[in-house]
């Protein structure tokens, strides 16, 4: 079916698995797993395009398992808030939608295969991290399905580079040469507006011939209006309650608008202010795909009246002066694009991205050289988890993570460095960081989780002197220096043990 191959979604972002579409079937199915949004989503755009070409209705499936690692009320509620926002947007469109919340482990098994039986084409998200990539792969292999996988992860398509960038500088150089060409291929802001096929009223849960265990997990709009109740109705870790950030595309857009119209101007001077949040706070929404990095860039471009034509030609990897924007915007974009996409590059290129063995050789060597250094203080995972160390500032950061589901970026670096100092080996330090970060942080389990955690152990960094016990040549950070550098009084009061007890009442 060659007329289906031509697409408004760049070929570099699409990959066909299986035999190709035969066009027989009742609907085009979009299986939304990573880009959980209806705007600026290349995968949805492709599904809409296929539905129009085949003159078939579009069905969007957004499902949530309950047996993934670190599943908790916190993560579930955030995701369900996103599902609710998507259901509202889909309900107002011509697309059909099916939101499935697995009520018990295993109940969702076979759902995709069942829906695939009546689908004439299937589009799915291509994401390089956590269990998503494996789940999508296992599904099409096990059921012999044909699917088109679409990459809507970043500004730079995953396949644009064929190597791992081991320094931010190297990726910047690559971006300076190659990114502009990809920026002219933005996803449509509202792909659902382009859907021309008749409305999908015929795609009710009953008409999809779902079995009983599948029907049990189907959510109505009314049920989705109470994400907290839904999240606590499933068997996931309830001791990790909701975080402070609301999930979903509407919440993400509000955060983005507030940031772009206000805090962005003060990003350079105030981003380390612990008392007033000055960063975008958008990482959980980026992680769950509730907002796209393309939409963030579009909002900034709109404000700055910027287009890719403003890019300074011949950039050589410098941090500032390439985008052709002011310093605040360029500093922010360096985080949003260079640092964020470094993680995606690593996760895409190297399936072992979460392993200690992927640290640079110099970092592994220097930590091995200091393996037998005396460790004055060692803390167990549970002591760290419960913020029971002798370091007041570290404890406050850990309480912020546990209670709110986030840590201020500067303290997050200190948090990781201290775990290295207090662990019997650097490998244990990595495991502890991964466990606590991914259990509690709303943006955890992301490529950036591993960038940040392994940055504390030398990834993307260089050797530093003087050589110190335990750390060797790994960049050192201490709470005493952090206290000198940042105003920590208000933060310590907010996340003191007493404040924590109050929050638990
Ligand atoms: C030990 C440790 C663990 C980390 N774990 C995570 C994690 O689980 N998930 C996560 O998204 N980030 C993680 N980071 C990176 C960083 O802390 C967060 O991305 C940032 O604090 C999110 O806040 P924000 O959205 O307000 O960022 P902003 O400053 O507003 O930046 C905008 C976006 O740029 C990206 N970004 C910013 N800083 C970094 C960075 N240092 N590395 C990579 N991308 C960055 C994020 O997508 C962020 O949302 C970790 C860092 C460390 C040191």
PDB file of C-alpha atoms and ligand atoms in Angstrom, residues 259 267 271 277-284 286-287 332 334-341 343 407-410 412-417 433 437-438 441-456, ligand 1:
ATOM      1  CA  UNK A 259       7.246  30.114  33.102  1.00  0.00           C
ATOM      2  CA  UNK A 267      16.309  31.891  34.832  1.00  0.00           C
ATOM      3  CA  UNK A 271      17.601  29.340  39.168  1.00  0.00           C
ATOM      4  CA  UNK A 277      11.046  28.305  42.344  1.00  0.00           C
ATOM      5  CA  UNK A 278      12.514  29.868  39.228  1.00  0.00           C
ATOM      6  CA  UNK A 279      12.926  26.932  36.885  1.00  0.00           C
ATOM      7  CA  UNK A 280      10.183  25.586  34.613  1.00  0.00           C
ATOM      8  CA  UNK A 281       9.327  22.557  36.834  1.00  0.00           C
ATOM      9  CA  UNK A 282       8.223  20.827  33.686  1.00  0.00           C
ATOM     10  CA  UNK A 283      10.381  17.697  33.883  1.00  0.00           C
ATOM     11  CA  UNK A 284       7.591  15.341  35.122  1.00  0.00           C
ATOM     12  CA  UNK A 286       8.190  15.958  29.737  1.00  0.00           C
ATOM     13  CA  UNK A 287       8.879  12.567  31.252  1.00  0.00           C
ATOM     14  CA  UNK A 332      17.239  27.408  29.385  1.00  0.00           C
ATOM     15  CA  UNK A 334      20.802  24.430  26.718  1.00  0.00           C
ATOM     16  CA  UNK A 335      19.217  22.483  29.579  1.00  0.00           C
ATOM     17  CA  UNK A 336      16.070  21.576  27.701  1.00  0.00           C
ATOM     18  CA  UNK A 337      17.786  20.523  24.508  1.00  0.00           C
ATOM     19  CA  UNK A 338      21.469  19.712  25.054  1.00  0.00           C
ATOM     20  CA  UNK A 339      21.216  18.154  28.491  1.00  0.00           C
ATOM     21  CA  UNK A 340      17.875  16.474  27.987  1.00  0.00           C
ATOM     22  CA  UNK A 341      18.754  15.004  24.600  1.00  0.00           C
ATOM     23  CA  UNK A 343      20.185  11.340  27.912  1.00  0.00           C
ATOM     24  CA  UNK A 407      14.358  17.980  44.408  1.00  0.00           C
ATOM     25  CA  UNK A 408      15.757  21.337  43.460  1.00  0.00           C
ATOM     26  CA  UNK A 409      18.338  20.730  40.694  1.00  0.00           C
ATOM     27  CA  UNK A 410      21.357  22.060  42.606  1.00  0.00           C
ATOM     28  CA  UNK A 412      19.925  17.011  43.510  1.00  0.00           C
ATOM     29  CA  UNK A 413      23.592  17.064  42.547  1.00  0.00           C
ATOM     30  CA  UNK A 414      24.661  17.344  46.170  1.00  0.00           C
ATOM     31  CA  UNK A 415      22.182  14.592  47.071  1.00  0.00           C
ATOM     32  CA  UNK A 416      23.877  12.199  44.639  1.00  0.00           C
ATOM     33  CA  UNK A 417      27.436  13.139  45.584  1.00  0.00           C
ATOM     34  CA  UNK A 433      20.342   6.639  43.742  1.00  0.00           C
ATOM     35  CA  UNK A 437      15.146   8.712  42.504  1.00  0.00           C
ATOM     36  CA  UNK A 438      12.874   6.433  40.548  1.00  0.00           C
ATOM     37  CA  UNK A 441      10.694  11.567  41.727  1.00  0.00           C
ATOM     38  CA  UNK A 442       7.810  12.297  39.385  1.00  0.00           C
ATOM     39  CA  UNK A 443      10.338  12.740  36.612  1.00  0.00           C
ATOM     40  CA  UNK A 444      12.152   9.487  37.527  1.00  0.00           C
ATOM     41  CA  UNK A 445      12.767   6.475  35.227  1.00  0.00           C
ATOM     42  CA  UNK A 446      13.651   8.912  32.469  1.00  0.00           C
ATOM     43  CA  UNK A 447      16.817   9.014  30.329  1.00  0.00           C
ATOM     44  CA  UNK A 448      17.655  12.116  32.407  1.00  0.00           C
ATOM     45  CA  UNK A 449      17.433  10.124  35.610  1.00  0.00           C
ATOM     46  CA  UNK A 450      20.437   8.114  34.469  1.00  0.00           C
ATOM     47  CA  UNK A 451      22.218  11.180  33.085  1.00  0.00           C
ATOM     48  CA  UNK A 452      21.873  12.924  36.439  1.00  0.00           C
ATOM     49  CA  UNK A 453      22.697   9.928  38.597  1.00  0.00           C
ATOM     50  CA  UNK A 454      25.713   8.903  36.551  1.00  0.00           C
ATOM     51  CA  UNK A 455      26.828  12.534  36.201  1.00  0.00           C
ATOM     52  CA  UNK A 456      27.365  12.379  39.982  1.00  0.00           C
TER      53      UNK A 456
HETATM   54  C1  LIG B   1      21.143  12.901  40.830  1.00  0.00           C
HETATM   55  C2  LIG B   1      20.278  13.523  39.764  1.00  0.00           C
HETATM   56  C3  LIG B   1      19.122  12.881  39.355  1.00  0.00           C
HETATM   57  C4  LIG B   1      18.321  13.438  38.339  1.00  0.00           C
HETATM   58  N1  LIG B   1      17.189  12.778  37.986  1.00  0.00           N
HETATM   59  C5  LIG B   1      16.394  13.293  37.005  1.00  0.00           C
HETATM   60  C6  LIG B   1      15.221  12.617  36.628  1.00  0.00           C
HETATM   61  O1  LIG B   1      14.879  11.566  37.185  1.00  0.00           O
HETATM   62  N2  LIG B   1      14.469  13.159  35.625  1.00  0.00           N
HETATM   63  C7  LIG B   1      14.793  14.335  35.024  1.00  0.00           C
HETATM   64  O2  LIG B   1      14.067  14.798  34.123  1.00  0.00           O
HETATM   65  N3  LIG B   1      15.914  14.999  35.374  1.00  0.00           N
HETATM   66  C8  LIG B   1      16.720  14.534  36.354  1.00  0.00           C
HETATM   67  N4  LIG B   1      17.845  15.212  36.731  1.00  0.00           N
HETATM   68  C9  LIG B   1      18.188  16.456  36.020  1.00  0.00           C
HETATM   69  C10 LIG B   1      17.587  17.744  36.624  1.00  0.00           C
HETATM   70  O3  LIG B   1      17.730  17.737  38.007  1.00  0.00           O
HETATM   71  C11 LIG B   1      16.109  17.933  36.291  1.00  0.00           C
HETATM   72  O4  LIG B   1      15.879  17.735  34.907  1.00  0.00           O
HETATM   73  C12 LIG B   1      15.621  19.348  36.628  1.00  0.00           C
HETATM   74  O5  LIG B   1      15.918  19.668  37.956  1.00  0.00           O
HETATM   75  C13 LIG B   1      14.131  19.414  36.417  1.00  0.00           C
HETATM   76  O6  LIG B   1      13.603  20.633  36.873  1.00  0.00           O
HETATM   77  P1  LIG B   1      12.970  21.668  35.850  1.00  0.00           P
HETATM   78  O7  LIG B   1      12.015  20.988  34.959  1.00  0.00           O
HETATM   79  O8  LIG B   1      12.460  22.827  36.662  1.00  0.00           O
HETATM   80  O9  LIG B   1      14.254  22.090  35.015  1.00  0.00           O
HETATM   81  P2  LIG B   1      14.597  23.384  34.173  1.00  0.00           P
HETATM   82  O10 LIG B   1      15.815  23.992  34.763  1.00  0.00           O
HETATM   83  O11 LIG B   1      13.419  24.268  34.012  1.00  0.00           O
HETATM   84  O12 LIG B   1      15.040  22.769  32.774  1.00  0.00           O
HETATM   85  C14 LIG B   1      14.106  22.458  31.735  1.00  0.00           C
HETATM   86  C15 LIG B   1      14.265  21.018  31.314  1.00  0.00           C
HETATM   87  O13 LIG B   1      15.587  20.782  30.862  1.00  0.00           O
HETATM   88  C16 LIG B   1      15.993  19.457  31.217  1.00  0.00           C
HETATM   89  N5  LIG B   1      17.102  19.529  32.186  1.00  0.00           N
HETATM   90  C17 LIG B   1      17.374  20.507  33.080  1.00  0.00           C
HETATM   91  N6  LIG B   1      18.487  20.199  33.778  1.00  0.00           N
HETATM   92  C18 LIG B   1      18.916  19.012  33.316  1.00  0.00           C
HETATM   93  C19 LIG B   1      20.008  18.161  33.630  1.00  0.00           C
HETATM   94  N7  LIG B   1      20.921  18.495  34.550  1.00  0.00           N
HETATM   95  N8  LIG B   1      20.136  16.998  32.964  1.00  0.00           N
HETATM   96  C20 LIG B   1      19.249  16.643  32.015  1.00  0.00           C
HETATM   97  N9  LIG B   1      18.197  17.412  31.667  1.00  0.00           N
HETATM   98  C21 LIG B   1      18.031  18.572  32.309  1.00  0.00           C
HETATM   99  C22 LIG B   1      14.792  18.802  31.888  1.00  0.00           C
HETATM  100  O14 LIG B   1      14.045  18.124  30.919  1.00  0.00           O
HETATM  101  C23 LIG B   1      14.040  20.011  32.426  1.00  0.00           C
HETATM  102  O15 LIG B   1      12.681  19.785  32.650  1.00  0.00           O
HETATM  103  C24 LIG B   1      18.677  14.675  37.735  1.00  0.00           C
HETATM  104  C25 LIG B   1      19.849  15.313  38.145  1.00  0.00           C
HETATM  105  C26 LIG B   1      20.644  14.754  39.143  1.00  0.00           C
HETATM  106  C27 LIG B   1      21.893  15.466  39.562  1.00  0.00           C
END
